[in-house]
XYZ file of C-alpha atoms in Angstrom:
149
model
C 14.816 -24.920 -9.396
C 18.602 -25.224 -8.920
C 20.753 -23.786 -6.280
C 22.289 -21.067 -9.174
C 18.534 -20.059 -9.753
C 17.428 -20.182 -6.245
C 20.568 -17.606 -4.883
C 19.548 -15.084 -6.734
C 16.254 -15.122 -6.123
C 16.372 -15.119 -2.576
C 18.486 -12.566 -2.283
C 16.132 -10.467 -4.313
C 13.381 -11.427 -2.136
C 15.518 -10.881 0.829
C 16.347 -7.660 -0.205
C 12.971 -6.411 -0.942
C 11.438 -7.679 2.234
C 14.052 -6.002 3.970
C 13.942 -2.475 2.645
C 9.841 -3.085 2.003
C 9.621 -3.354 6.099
C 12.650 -0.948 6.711
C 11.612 1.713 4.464
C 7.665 2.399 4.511
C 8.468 1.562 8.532
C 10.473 4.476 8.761
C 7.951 6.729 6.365
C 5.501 5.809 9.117
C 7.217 6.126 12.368
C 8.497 9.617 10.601
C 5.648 11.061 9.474
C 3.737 9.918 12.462
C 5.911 10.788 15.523
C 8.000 13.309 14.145
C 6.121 14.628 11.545
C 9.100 14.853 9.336
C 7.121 14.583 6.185
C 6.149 18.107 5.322
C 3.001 17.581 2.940
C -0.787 18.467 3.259
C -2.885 16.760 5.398
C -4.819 14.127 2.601
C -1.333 13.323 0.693
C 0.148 12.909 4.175
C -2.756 10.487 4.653
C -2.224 9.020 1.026
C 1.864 8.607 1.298
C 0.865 6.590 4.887
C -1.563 4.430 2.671
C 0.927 3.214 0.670
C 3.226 2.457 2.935
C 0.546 0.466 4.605
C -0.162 -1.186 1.333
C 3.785 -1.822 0.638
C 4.013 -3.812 4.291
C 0.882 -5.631 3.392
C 2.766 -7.018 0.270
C 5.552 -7.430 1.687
C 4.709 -9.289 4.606
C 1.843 -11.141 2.089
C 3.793 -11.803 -1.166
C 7.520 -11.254 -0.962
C 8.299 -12.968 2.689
C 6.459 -16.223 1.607
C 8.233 -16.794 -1.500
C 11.823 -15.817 0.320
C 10.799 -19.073 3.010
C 10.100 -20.995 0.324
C 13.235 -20.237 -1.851
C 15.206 -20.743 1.327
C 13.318 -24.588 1.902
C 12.785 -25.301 -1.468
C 9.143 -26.179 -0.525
C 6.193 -24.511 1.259
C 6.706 -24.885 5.422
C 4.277 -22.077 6.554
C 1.165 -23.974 6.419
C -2.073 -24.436 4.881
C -3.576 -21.748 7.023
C -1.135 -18.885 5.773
C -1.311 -20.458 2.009
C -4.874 -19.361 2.212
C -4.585 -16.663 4.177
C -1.787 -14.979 1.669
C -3.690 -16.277 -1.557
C -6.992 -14.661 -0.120
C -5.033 -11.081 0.529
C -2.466 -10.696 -1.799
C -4.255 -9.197 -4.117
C -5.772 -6.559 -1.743
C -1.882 -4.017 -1.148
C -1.768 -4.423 -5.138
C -4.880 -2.975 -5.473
C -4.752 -0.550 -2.531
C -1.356 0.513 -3.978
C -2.556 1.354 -7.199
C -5.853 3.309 -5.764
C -3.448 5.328 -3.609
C -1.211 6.293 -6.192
C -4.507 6.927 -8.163
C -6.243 9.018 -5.266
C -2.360 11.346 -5.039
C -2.912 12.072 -8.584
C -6.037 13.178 -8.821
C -5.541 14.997 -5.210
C -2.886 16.783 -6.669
C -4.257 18.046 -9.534
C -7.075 19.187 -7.840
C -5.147 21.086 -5.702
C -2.965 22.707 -8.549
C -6.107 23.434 -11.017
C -8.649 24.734 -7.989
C -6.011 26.605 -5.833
C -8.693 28.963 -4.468
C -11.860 26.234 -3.550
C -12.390 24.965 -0.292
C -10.427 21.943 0.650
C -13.475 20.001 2.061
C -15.137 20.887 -1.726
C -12.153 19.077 -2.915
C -12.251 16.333 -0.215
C -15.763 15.544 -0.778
C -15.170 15.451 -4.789
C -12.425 12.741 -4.383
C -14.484 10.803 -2.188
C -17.794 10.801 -4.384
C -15.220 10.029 -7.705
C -13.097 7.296 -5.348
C -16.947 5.414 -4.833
C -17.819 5.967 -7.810
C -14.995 4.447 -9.385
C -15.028 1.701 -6.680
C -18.399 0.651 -7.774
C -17.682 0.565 -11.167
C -14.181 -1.044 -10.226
C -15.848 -4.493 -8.395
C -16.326 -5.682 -5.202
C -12.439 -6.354 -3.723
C -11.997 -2.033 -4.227
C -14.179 -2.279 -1.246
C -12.027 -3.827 1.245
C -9.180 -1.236 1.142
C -11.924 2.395 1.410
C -11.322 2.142 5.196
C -7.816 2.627 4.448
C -8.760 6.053 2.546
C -11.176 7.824 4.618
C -9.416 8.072 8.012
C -9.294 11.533 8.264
């Protein structure tokens, strides 16, 4: 790549790495300390998932390929190379199972108004396994993320 191509680029990646940690870092420490996040208790849970997922990524994905725009060539080692190929797929996945699981929360919630909320709780979780079996094994690695309640 030349240097025209290789500006941009990092400062795309630089950018993203920067508001991926800023931003789901402040959802966190907000929703944790201060509870400033005024939701339910399982979207709560499901918002903090994904911003989980998000620093995964970032830290995983994005912040490897900004070092490597920056040194034109890969200086973090064979040990991270296989760490980050072996989990990089896992926020991806765990992002789009979380933004999955708010859905069908939420439209539980808006089409059962008067059930039980462990009825509902218990309904996700049977469909989230479900769906995880059927899904394949690397769904597995990110269900502790979900059931921390």
């Amino acid at each position: 790549l030349t240097t025209v191509q290789i500006i941009p680029l990092a400062l795309y990646c630089f950018i993203m790495a920067f508001f991926g940690f800023f931003g789901n870092g402040t959802v966190l420490y907000s929703s944790i300390r201060y509870n400033a996040i005024r939701l339910d208790r399982v979207s709560l849970l499901l918002v903090q998932n994904l911003a989980v997922a998000d620093i995964l990524y970032t830290f995983c994905v994005i912040f490897p390929q900004l070092v490597t725009y920056i040194s034109g060539k890969w200086i973090l080692g064979k040990v991270y190379c296989f760490i980050s190929a072996q989990i990089s797929p896992i926020p991806g996945s765990a992002n789009a199972l979380t933004v999955l699981l708010i859905t069908t929360w939420r439209l539980l919630v808006v089409t059962n108004p008067f059930r039980n909320i462990k009825q509902l709780m218990v309904k996700l979780a049977i469909g989230f396994y479900m769906g995880s079996c059927y899904g394949g094994d690397h769904y597995f690695i990110s269900i502790p993320l979900y059931f921390q309640i």
